[in-house]
Coordinates of C-alpha atoms in Angstrom, one line a residue:
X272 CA -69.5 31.7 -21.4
X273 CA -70.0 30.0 -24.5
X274 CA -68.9 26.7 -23.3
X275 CA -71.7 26.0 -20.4
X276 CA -69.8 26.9 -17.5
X277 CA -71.2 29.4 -15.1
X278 CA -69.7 32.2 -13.7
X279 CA -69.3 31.0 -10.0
X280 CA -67.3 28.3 -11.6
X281 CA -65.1 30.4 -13.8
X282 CA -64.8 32.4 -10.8
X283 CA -63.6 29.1 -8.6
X284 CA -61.3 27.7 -10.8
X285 CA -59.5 31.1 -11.4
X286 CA -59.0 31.1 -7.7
X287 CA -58.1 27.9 -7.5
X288 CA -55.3 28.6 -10.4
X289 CA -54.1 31.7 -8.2
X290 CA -53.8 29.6 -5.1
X291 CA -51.6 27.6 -7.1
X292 CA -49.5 30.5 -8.2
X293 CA -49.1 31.8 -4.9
X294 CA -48.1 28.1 -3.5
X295 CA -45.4 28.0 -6.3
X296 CA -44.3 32.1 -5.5
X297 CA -44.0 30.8 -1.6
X298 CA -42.0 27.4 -2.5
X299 CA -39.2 29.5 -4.5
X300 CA -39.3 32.6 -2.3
X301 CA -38.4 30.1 0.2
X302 CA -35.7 27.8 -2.0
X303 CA -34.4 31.6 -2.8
X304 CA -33.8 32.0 0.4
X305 CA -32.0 28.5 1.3
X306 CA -30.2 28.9 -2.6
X307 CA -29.1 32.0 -1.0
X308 CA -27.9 31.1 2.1
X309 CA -26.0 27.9 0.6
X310 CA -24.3 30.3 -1.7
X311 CA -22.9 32.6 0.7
X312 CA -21.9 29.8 3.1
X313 CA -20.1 28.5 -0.5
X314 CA -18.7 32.0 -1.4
X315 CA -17.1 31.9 2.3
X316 CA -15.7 28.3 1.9
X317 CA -14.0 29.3 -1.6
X318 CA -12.3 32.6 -0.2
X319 CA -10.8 30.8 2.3
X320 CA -9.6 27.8 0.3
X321 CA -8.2 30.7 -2.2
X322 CA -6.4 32.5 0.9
X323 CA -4.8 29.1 1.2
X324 CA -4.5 28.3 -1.8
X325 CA -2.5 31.2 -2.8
X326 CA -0.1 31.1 0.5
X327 CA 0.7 27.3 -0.1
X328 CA 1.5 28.4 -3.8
X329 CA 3.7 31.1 -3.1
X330 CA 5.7 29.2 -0.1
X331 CA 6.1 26.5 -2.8
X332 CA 7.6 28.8 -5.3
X333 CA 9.8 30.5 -2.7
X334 CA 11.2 26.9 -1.4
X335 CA 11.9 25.6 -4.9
X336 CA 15.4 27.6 -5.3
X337 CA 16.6 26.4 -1.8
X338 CA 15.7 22.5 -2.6
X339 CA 17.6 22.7 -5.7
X340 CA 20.5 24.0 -4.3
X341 CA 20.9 20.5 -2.3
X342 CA 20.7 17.1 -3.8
X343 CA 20.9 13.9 -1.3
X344 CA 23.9 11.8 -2.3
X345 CA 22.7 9.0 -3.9
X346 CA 23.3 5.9 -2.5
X347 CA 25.4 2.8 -4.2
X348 CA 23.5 -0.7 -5.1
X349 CA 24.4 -3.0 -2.6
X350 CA 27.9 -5.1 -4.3
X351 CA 26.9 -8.6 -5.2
X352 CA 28.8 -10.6 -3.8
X353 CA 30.9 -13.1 -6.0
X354 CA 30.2 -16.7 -6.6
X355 CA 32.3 -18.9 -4.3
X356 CA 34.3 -21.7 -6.7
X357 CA 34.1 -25.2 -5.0
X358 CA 37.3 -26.9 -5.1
X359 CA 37.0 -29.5 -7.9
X360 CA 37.9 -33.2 -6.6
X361 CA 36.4 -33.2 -3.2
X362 CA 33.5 -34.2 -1.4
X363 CA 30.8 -32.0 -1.4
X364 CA 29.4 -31.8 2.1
X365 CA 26.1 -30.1 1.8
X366 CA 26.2 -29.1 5.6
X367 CA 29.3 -27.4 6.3
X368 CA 28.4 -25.3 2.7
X369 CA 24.9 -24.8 4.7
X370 CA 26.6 -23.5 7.8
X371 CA 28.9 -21.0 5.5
X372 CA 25.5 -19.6 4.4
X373 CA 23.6 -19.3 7.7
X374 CA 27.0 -17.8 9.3
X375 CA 27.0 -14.9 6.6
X376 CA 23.4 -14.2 7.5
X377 CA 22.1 -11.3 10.0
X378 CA 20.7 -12.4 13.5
X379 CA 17.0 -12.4 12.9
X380 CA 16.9 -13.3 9.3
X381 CA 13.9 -15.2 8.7
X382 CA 15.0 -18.4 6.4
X383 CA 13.0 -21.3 5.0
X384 CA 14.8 -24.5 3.3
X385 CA 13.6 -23.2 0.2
X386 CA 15.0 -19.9 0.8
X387 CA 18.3 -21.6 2.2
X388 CA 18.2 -23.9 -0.8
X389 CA 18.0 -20.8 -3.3
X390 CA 20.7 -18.4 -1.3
X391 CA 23.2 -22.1 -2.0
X392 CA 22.4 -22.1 -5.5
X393 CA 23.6 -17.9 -5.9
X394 CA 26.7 -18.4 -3.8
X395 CA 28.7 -21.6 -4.7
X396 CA 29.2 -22.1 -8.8
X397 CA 29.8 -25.6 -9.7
X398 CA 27.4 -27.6 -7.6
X399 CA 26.4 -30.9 -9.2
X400 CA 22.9 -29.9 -8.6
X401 CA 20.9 -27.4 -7.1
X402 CA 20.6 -27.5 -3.2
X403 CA 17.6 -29.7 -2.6
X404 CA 14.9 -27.8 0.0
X405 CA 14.4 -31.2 1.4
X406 CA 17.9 -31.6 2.7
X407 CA 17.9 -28.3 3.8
X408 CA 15.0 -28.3 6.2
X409 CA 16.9 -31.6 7.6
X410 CA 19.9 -29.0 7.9
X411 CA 18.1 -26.4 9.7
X412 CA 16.6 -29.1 12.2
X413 CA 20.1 -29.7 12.8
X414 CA 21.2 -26.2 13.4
X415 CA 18.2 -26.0 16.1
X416 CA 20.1 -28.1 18.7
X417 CA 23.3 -26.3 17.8
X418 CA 21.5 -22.8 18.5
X419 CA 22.3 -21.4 15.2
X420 CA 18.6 -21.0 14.2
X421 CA 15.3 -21.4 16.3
X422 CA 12.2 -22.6 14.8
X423 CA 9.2 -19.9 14.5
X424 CA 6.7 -21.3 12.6
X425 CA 5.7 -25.1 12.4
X426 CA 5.7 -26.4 8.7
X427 CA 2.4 -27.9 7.8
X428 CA 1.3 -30.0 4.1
X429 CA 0.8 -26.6 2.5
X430 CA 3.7 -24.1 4.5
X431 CA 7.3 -24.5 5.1
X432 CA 8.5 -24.4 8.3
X433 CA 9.7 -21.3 9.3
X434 CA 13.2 -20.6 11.3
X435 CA 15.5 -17.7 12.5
X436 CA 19.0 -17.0 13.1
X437 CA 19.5 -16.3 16.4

C-alpha cells in the first residue's frame, strides 16, 4: 500500500479485473461451443464427401478397362475439293461461274458477296483477278428474283447484306 491507494480501491479494481476475466471465460465458453458445433457439422460434410469420393473413384477405375477396349473410329477430314481449270480463250462470265458456286451450296447456307467473292477465288484457278465483292452483291440481287437466294439481312454503310440459299 506503498503507492497511496487505499484498500477499498485495491479491492475495486481487483473486482473489476475478475469481471473481466469472467466476461472473457463466458465469450470463449460460448465461441467453444459454436467452434464446436461448426466442427462437427464440418466433420459430417467431409465423411460424406469421402463416401463419395471414394465410390466415384472406384467406379472410375473399374470403367477404365471397358473404355479402352473401344476406340470411336475416327473420322476423315472433309476432301477438298479440286480447283476447277477455266478454259483458256473464252469469255469469262462472272455470273454463270457465280451460279456454279451457289448451285454447289446447301439450302440455308448463309452467304455474303464477300463470302461468295472468297468461295470464287478457292474454286476456279486462273481468274484474271480475284472475284470482286461488289459484283457479287449485284449477282446475288440477281439471284433474288430467280429464287435461288432470299435476302435476310439489309446491308447498311458498315454490314453486308446478308442472303440465303433457299
Amino acid at each position: 500500500m506503498s503507492d497511496g491507494q487505499t484498500l477499498q480501491q485495491i479491492l475495486a479494481n481487483l473486482e473489476a479485473q475478475m469481471e473481466v476475466c469472467r466476461e472473457k471465460e463466458a465469450y470463449h465458453a460460448r465461441e467453444e461451443a459454436a467452434h464446436r458445433e461448426q466442427r462437427e457439422a464440418n466433420a459430417a460434410e467431409l465423411a460424406d464427401l469421402s463416401r463419395h469420393y471414394e465410390a466415384l473413384r472406384s467406379s472410375a477405375e473399374a470403367a477404365v478397362p471397358l473404355a479402352a477396349r473401344y476406340s470411336p473410329p475416327v473420322p476423315e477430314p472433309p476432301k477438298e475439293k479440286p480447283q476447277e481449270i477455266l478454259p483458256p480463250g473464252k469469255p469469262l462470265v462472272w455470273s454463270r461461274l457465280a451460279d456454279r458456286v451457289i448451285e454447289g451450296l446447301p439450302s440455308g447456307t448463309l452467304i455474303t458477296p464477300t463470302s461468295l467473292a472468297k468461295m470464287m477465288d478457292q474454286r476456279y484457278k486462273g481468274l484474271p483477278h480475284p472475284a470482286d465483292p461488289r459484283v457479287m452483291s449485284t449477282i446475288l440481287r440477281r439471284l433474288i428474283s430467280y429464287g435461288w437466294v432470299r435476302r435476310t439481312q439489309k446491308g447498311t454503310s458498315h454490314r453486308e447484306t446478308t442472303y440465303v440459299k433457299v
